């Protein structure tokens, strides 16, 4: 996947698939899958570091996880989130941070909201940095929004969101994440824009979908938002495997003969090879 393919996929009606990824092992698992895009989201602060929200993500954290994902991801297209307030200080600081993220292995960066960001998006795009926008429920604004709520529900809010989407496209964004907005609004924005929309909690009419790794795999027992579909019971499956291991160790069943080295030295016996 290349940045130019996003536009082509929208034009051909081929849905874009994006999934968050935060570590080497998971990235290696995805490396040869037909996934279009990996997102090193600032949700990493919550999913991998246990913080309450994404506000605790730092530049170092994002670079560290991006580098780990790149080592596993092969040629997969990686988008990295710019963390809370990091791109609201100065253009020069933003450029230094984005440089570090691209050098860590990102192919593009993502940032939240339109107001106050347009000039910087233009400058980044003109500097060879593909930028993905993010509108609707923008988690970095959780305090300003008064919680995690569906956005664009009133006529005025919907109009503003549509206006922001067009402004992001005009500023140079190559794609736009729409999070937690009514289906009809996501559809109308998707039809208006030339760039693809990637939805999360925005219905089926966007040009693509994104989910958080832990949500898709059912790793959390906590209450999940309506838009999350657990494609497996990861929490249960992993606990069952570990329980199985605990049981076998206690019962003296593991390790069995198959998983032991022999004491007699038989030349070239593959059973004695370490790897
Ligand atoms: O950080 C993240 O995981 C995201 C997705 C929810 C789009 O931004």
XYZ file of C-alpha atoms and ligand atoms in Angstrom:
283
model
C 0.000 0.000 0.000
C 1.244 3.463 -0.883
C -0.303 6.796 -0.008
C -1.507 7.191 -3.599
C -3.458 3.923 -3.325
C -5.869 5.415 -0.767
C -7.398 7.648 -3.425
C -7.474 4.802 -5.955
C -9.272 2.552 -3.472
C -11.958 5.167 -2.907
C -12.438 5.576 -6.643
C -12.736 1.828 -7.219
C -15.004 1.291 -4.201
C -12.474 -1.077 -2.623
C -12.883 -0.704 1.168
C -9.802 0.384 3.110
C -8.951 -1.722 6.166
C -6.998 -0.202 9.042
C -6.151 -1.690 12.440
C -4.209 -0.313 15.364
C -0.911 -2.009 16.097
C 1.547 -1.208 18.859
C 4.252 -3.874 19.007
C 6.655 -6.031 16.996
C 4.932 -9.391 17.488
C 1.523 -8.131 16.408
C 3.039 -6.280 13.457
C 4.849 -9.467 12.341
C 1.528 -11.295 12.457
C -0.024 -8.631 10.214
C 2.970 -8.247 7.892
C 1.765 -10.719 5.265
C -1.971 -10.072 5.655
C -4.067 -8.112 3.198
C -4.506 -5.268 5.616
C -4.170 -1.849 4.003
C -2.871 0.223 6.875
C -1.556 -0.071 10.428
C -2.265 2.709 12.904
C 0.108 3.308 15.778
C -2.662 5.182 17.552
C -2.245 7.291 20.644
C -4.716 4.778 22.112
C -1.427 2.991 22.871
C -1.369 5.042 26.084
C -4.533 3.214 27.177
C -4.186 -0.236 25.603
C -0.480 -0.828 26.283
C 0.315 1.514 29.163
C -2.935 1.447 31.152
C -3.672 5.193 31.211
C -7.269 6.408 31.486
C -7.205 8.338 28.205
C -4.947 9.227 25.273
C -3.697 12.468 26.842
C -0.734 10.665 28.401
C 0.752 9.593 25.061
C 4.126 11.264 24.468
C 6.353 11.788 21.450
C 8.871 9.279 22.823
C 6.094 6.731 23.374
C 4.808 7.137 19.815
C 8.302 6.876 18.289
C 9.175 3.837 20.426
C 6.051 1.928 19.376
C 6.309 3.048 15.741
C 9.866 1.692 15.534
C 8.792 -1.641 17.065
C 5.854 -1.936 14.658
C 8.057 -1.065 11.688
C 10.540 -3.833 12.615
C 7.711 -6.366 12.355
C 5.488 -4.861 9.685
C 7.635 -5.270 6.589
C 6.333 -2.924 3.925
C 2.915 -2.308 5.477
C 1.756 1.326 5.422
C 2.047 2.791 8.927
C 0.234 5.876 10.218
C 1.359 7.278 13.584
C -0.730 9.575 15.783
C 0.663 12.925 16.831
C 0.095 13.030 20.609
C -1.981 15.482 22.617
C -0.870 19.153 22.272
C 2.410 18.134 20.613
C 1.362 19.832 17.353
C -0.122 22.939 18.980
C 3.119 24.546 20.174
C 5.049 25.755 17.161
C 5.614 24.715 13.590
C 9.283 24.166 14.314
C 8.562 21.788 17.247
C 5.955 19.975 15.162
C 8.446 19.486 12.325
C 11.095 18.082 14.701
C 8.585 15.641 16.192
C 7.204 14.547 12.826
C 10.740 14.038 11.550
C 11.412 11.688 14.501
C 8.210 9.753 13.812
C 8.898 9.341 10.110
C 12.475 8.296 10.895
C 11.079 5.752 13.375
C 9.193 4.158 10.490
C 5.882 5.957 9.952
C 4.674 6.564 6.386
C 2.188 9.210 7.495
C 0.940 11.001 10.605
C -2.564 11.527 11.952
C -3.847 14.453 13.971
C -7.171 15.457 15.476
C -9.462 18.378 14.521
C -9.287 21.036 11.837
C -9.424 24.414 13.586
C -5.935 25.791 14.090
C -4.255 22.899 12.245
C -4.817 23.746 8.600
C -1.674 25.754 7.923
C 0.459 23.132 9.606
C -1.190 20.335 7.598
C -0.447 22.296 4.421
C 3.182 22.755 5.436
C 3.617 19.081 6.363
C 2.044 17.933 3.093
C 4.265 20.276 1.109
C 7.240 18.878 3.029
C 6.562 15.289 1.949
C 4.634 14.142 5.013
C 1.254 12.559 4.261
C -1.314 13.678 6.847
C -4.466 11.822 7.869
C -7.176 13.911 9.546
C -9.456 12.816 12.385
C -12.878 14.368 13.077
C -16.015 13.568 15.065
C -15.196 12.140 18.471
C -11.610 13.275 18.830
C -10.383 11.546 22.013
C -7.705 14.181 22.691
C -10.635 16.592 23.269
C -12.325 14.370 25.866
C -12.220 17.114 28.499
C -13.555 19.776 26.141
C -16.283 17.477 24.800
C -17.389 16.454 28.303
C -16.789 12.757 27.680
C -16.801 10.187 24.889
C -19.997 11.084 23.040
C -21.370 10.739 19.514
C -20.621 13.952 17.599
C -22.460 15.815 14.821
C -25.936 15.006 16.110
C -27.464 18.474 15.734
C -27.875 20.206 12.374
C -25.372 22.868 13.344
C -22.782 20.359 14.589
C -23.228 18.259 11.460
C -22.722 21.321 9.236
C -19.552 22.250 11.130
C -18.195 18.738 10.837
C -18.834 18.652 7.092
C -17.151 22.052 6.760
C -14.127 20.857 8.747
C -13.870 17.745 6.582
C -13.699 19.849 3.429
C -11.153 22.166 5.032
C -8.917 19.204 5.916
C -9.127 17.895 2.372
C -8.281 21.341 1.003
C -5.333 21.655 3.392
C -3.841 18.462 1.964
C -5.000 15.514 4.092
C -4.895 12.279 2.079
C -7.575 10.538 4.173
C -9.878 11.262 7.088
C -10.900 9.224 10.128
C -14.514 9.825 11.185
C -15.138 8.609 14.732
C -18.536 8.220 16.399
C -20.750 10.211 14.066
C -24.238 9.333 12.833
C -24.274 7.039 9.819
C -26.098 9.547 7.570
C -23.570 12.284 8.280
C -20.613 9.959 7.627
C -22.229 8.926 4.343
C -22.819 12.478 3.198
C -19.237 13.561 4.093
C -17.880 10.475 2.308
C -19.855 11.335 -0.821
C -18.727 14.971 -0.734
C -15.004 14.399 -0.251
C -12.520 13.326 -2.911
C -10.281 11.805 -0.230
C -11.320 8.557 1.474
C -13.005 8.454 4.875
C -12.156 5.712 7.360
C -14.845 5.156 9.946
C -14.949 3.931 13.522
C -18.443 4.099 14.913
C -19.521 5.905 11.735
C -21.498 3.183 9.972
C -20.829 1.146 6.845
C -20.864 3.900 4.206
C -17.359 5.270 4.794
C -14.569 4.285 2.408
C -12.909 2.124 5.050
C -12.993 0.979 8.654
C -10.582 1.067 11.572
C -10.716 -0.823 14.862
C -8.507 -1.045 17.909
C -6.557 -4.347 18.086
C -7.677 -5.197 21.633
C -11.332 -4.479 20.792
C -11.388 -6.578 17.613
C -9.786 -9.518 19.414
C -12.031 -9.249 22.474
C -9.199 -8.700 24.930
C -11.214 -6.462 27.260
C -13.962 -7.455 29.642
C -14.900 -3.829 30.325
C -18.002 -2.325 28.720
C -17.351 -1.565 25.046
C -18.953 1.130 22.889
C -21.792 0.051 20.571
C -19.597 0.148 17.457
C -17.091 -2.435 18.738
C -17.489 -5.925 17.350
C -15.415 -8.626 19.049
C -14.272 -10.943 16.262
C -13.000 -13.421 18.854
C -13.036 -13.987 22.610
C -9.332 -13.180 23.012
C -9.577 -12.688 26.767
C -11.181 -16.088 27.258
C -8.993 -17.881 24.703
C -5.756 -16.621 26.264
C -6.902 -17.331 29.813
C -7.931 -20.854 28.801
C -4.504 -21.501 27.227
C -2.708 -20.212 30.314
C -4.992 -22.229 32.596
C -4.143 -25.298 30.508
C -0.413 -24.600 30.991
C -0.837 -24.110 34.760
C -2.770 -27.353 35.015
C -0.210 -29.353 33.033
C 2.714 -28.037 35.093
C 0.960 -28.794 38.399
C -0.026 -32.268 37.149
C 3.492 -33.010 35.905
C 2.206 -33.467 32.354
C 4.285 -30.663 30.859
C 7.050 -30.860 29.814
C 6.576 -34.285 28.297
C 9.068 -36.357 26.323
C 8.403 -34.367 23.154
C 9.617 -31.171 24.827
C 12.754 -32.594 26.535
C 16.360 -32.962 25.401
C 17.875 -36.423 25.583
C 20.891 -37.006 27.803
C 22.599 -39.543 25.514
C 24.530 -37.724 22.830
C 23.325 -39.040 19.507
C 25.119 -37.337 16.651
C 22.799 -35.358 14.385
C 19.664 -36.292 16.352
C 17.224 -33.492 15.491
C 15.592 -33.962 18.912
C 18.719 -32.429 20.447
C 18.746 -29.338 18.255
C 17.950 -26.270 20.367
C 16.119 -24.363 17.691
O -5.641 6.113 18.584
C -6.475 5.408 17.982
O -6.603 4.197 18.214
C -7.319 6.051 16.986
C -8.423 5.241 16.382
C -9.544 5.128 17.333
C -8.863 5.804 15.085
O -7.134 7.188 16.692
